[in-house]
Coordinates of C-alpha atoms in Angstrom, one line a residue:
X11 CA -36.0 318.3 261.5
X12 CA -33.9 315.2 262.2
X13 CA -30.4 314.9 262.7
X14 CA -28.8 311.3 261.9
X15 CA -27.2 310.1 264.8
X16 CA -26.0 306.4 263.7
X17 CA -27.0 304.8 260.2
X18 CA -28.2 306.1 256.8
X19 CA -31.0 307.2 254.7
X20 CA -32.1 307.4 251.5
X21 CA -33.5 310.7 250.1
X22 CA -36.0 309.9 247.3
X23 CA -38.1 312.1 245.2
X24 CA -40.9 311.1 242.7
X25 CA -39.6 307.3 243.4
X26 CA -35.9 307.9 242.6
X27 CA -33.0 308.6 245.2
X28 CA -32.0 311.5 244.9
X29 CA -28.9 311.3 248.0
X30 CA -28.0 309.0 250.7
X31 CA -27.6 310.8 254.1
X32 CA -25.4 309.5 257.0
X33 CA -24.2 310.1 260.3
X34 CA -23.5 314.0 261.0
X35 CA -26.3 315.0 257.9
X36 CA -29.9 316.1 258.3
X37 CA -33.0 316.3 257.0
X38 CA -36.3 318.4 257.2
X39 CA -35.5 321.8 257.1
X40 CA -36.9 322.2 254.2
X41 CA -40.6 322.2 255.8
X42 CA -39.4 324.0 258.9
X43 CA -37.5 327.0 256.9
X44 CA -40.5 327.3 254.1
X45 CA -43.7 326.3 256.3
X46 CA -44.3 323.7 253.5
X47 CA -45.3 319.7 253.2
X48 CA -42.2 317.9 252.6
X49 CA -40.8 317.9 249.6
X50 CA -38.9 314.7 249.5
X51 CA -39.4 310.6 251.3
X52 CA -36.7 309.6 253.4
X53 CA -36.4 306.0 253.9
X54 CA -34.2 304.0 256.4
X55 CA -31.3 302.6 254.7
X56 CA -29.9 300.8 257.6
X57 CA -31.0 301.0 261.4
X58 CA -31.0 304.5 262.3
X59 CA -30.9 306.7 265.6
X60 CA -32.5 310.1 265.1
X61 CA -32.6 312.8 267.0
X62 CA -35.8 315.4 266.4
X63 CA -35.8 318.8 266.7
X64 CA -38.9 320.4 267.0
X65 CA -39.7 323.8 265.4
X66 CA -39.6 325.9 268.2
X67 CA -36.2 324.8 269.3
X68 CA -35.0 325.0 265.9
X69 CA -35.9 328.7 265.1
X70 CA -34.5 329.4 268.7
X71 CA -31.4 327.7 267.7
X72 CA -31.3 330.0 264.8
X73 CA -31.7 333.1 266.7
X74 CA -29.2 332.1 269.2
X75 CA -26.4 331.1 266.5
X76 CA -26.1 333.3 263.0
X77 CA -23.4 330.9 261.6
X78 CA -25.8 328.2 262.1
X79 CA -28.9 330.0 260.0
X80 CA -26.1 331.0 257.5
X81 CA -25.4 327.2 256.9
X82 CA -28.8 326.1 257.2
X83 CA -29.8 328.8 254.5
X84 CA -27.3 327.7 252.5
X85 CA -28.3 324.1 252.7
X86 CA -31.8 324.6 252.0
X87 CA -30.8 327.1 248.9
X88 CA -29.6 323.9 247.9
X89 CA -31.5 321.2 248.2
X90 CA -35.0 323.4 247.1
X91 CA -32.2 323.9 243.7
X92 CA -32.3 320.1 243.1
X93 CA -36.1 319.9 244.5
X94 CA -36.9 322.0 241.2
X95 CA -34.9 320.5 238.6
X96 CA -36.3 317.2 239.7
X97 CA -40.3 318.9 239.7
X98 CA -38.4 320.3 235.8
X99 CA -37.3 317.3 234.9
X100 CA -40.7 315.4 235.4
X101 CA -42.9 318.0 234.1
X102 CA -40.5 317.9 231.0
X103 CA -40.6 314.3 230.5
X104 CA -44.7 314.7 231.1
X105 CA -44.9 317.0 228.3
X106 CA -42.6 314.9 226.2
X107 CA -44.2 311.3 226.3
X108 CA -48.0 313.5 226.3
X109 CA -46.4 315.0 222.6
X110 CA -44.9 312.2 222.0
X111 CA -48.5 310.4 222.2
X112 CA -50.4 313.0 220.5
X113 CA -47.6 312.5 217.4
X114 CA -48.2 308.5 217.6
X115 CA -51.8 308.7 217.6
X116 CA -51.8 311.4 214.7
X117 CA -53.5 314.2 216.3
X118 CA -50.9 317.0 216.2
X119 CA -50.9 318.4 212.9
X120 CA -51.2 322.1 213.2
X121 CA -51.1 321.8 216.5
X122 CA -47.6 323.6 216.8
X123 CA -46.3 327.1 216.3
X124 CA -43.6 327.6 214.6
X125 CA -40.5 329.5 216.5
X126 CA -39.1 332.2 214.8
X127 CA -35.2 332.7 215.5
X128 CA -33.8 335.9 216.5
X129 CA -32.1 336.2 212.6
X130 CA -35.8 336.2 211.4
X131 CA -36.5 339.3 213.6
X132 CA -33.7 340.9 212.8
X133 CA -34.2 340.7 209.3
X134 CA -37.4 341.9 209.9
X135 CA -37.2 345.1 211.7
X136 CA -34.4 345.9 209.2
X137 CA -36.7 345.6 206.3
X138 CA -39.2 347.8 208.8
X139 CA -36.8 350.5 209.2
X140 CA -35.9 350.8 205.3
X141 CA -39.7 350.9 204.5
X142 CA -39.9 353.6 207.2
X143 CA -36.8 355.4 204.9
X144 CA -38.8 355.3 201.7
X145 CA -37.6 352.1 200.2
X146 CA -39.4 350.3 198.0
X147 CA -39.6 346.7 199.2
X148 CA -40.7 343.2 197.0
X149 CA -44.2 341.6 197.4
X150 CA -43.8 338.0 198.4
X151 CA -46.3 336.0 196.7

């Protein structure tokens, strides 16, 4: 974990920047709290000073001071939030442009279910329960 002592960074995920840290802010908990690869670059946007904080010290710190997990927690909570609606975001726009090429290069017909709305089912276990009652109900043809 590093704690920015003079300067600012830029916090970029799947080559767009995401935040700009400064002076005061920090970054890395994310691996230290999950036990997980990094989850974001952070590039120099000026000359920085740093200050690291190994693992060990940091979970003692933790220990030691319950506000300080509280905000940490509450820190992480958040960035992991933006972490997946950026891994969302791409895996949506993946999806898209691969549809989007499938449509271009004519190979999705039929290759699509159609999405019932909830009126549809409703109107459908109402014509269940009146056949259940004895009602006589249309063929459709």
């Amino acid at each position: 974990m590093y704690f920015i002592l003079d300067g600012s960074v830029a916090i970029v995920v799947n080559g767009n920047v995401v935040a700009s840290l400064h002076y005061g802010n920090f970054f890395g908990e994310v691996a230290l709290i999950a036990q997980i690869p990094r989850t974001a670059t952070v590039r120099a946007a000026t000359p920085c000073h740093l200050y690291r904080l190994s693992r060990v010290d940091f979970m003692l710190i933790l220990e030691e001071f319950e506000d300080m997990a509280r905000r940490v927690d509450l820190i992480y909570e958040e960035r992991m939030a933006k972490v997946r609606a950026e891994q969302e975001a791409k895996q949506r726009a993946e999806e898209e442009r691969k549809q989007l090429e499938l449509r271009q290069n004519g190979q999705d017909e039929g290759n699509y279910v159609e999405d019932k709305d909830e009126d549809y089912e409703e109107e459908e276990a109402d014509m269940a329960d009146l056949a259940e009652q004895g009602a006589v109900m249309p063929k459709n043809d």
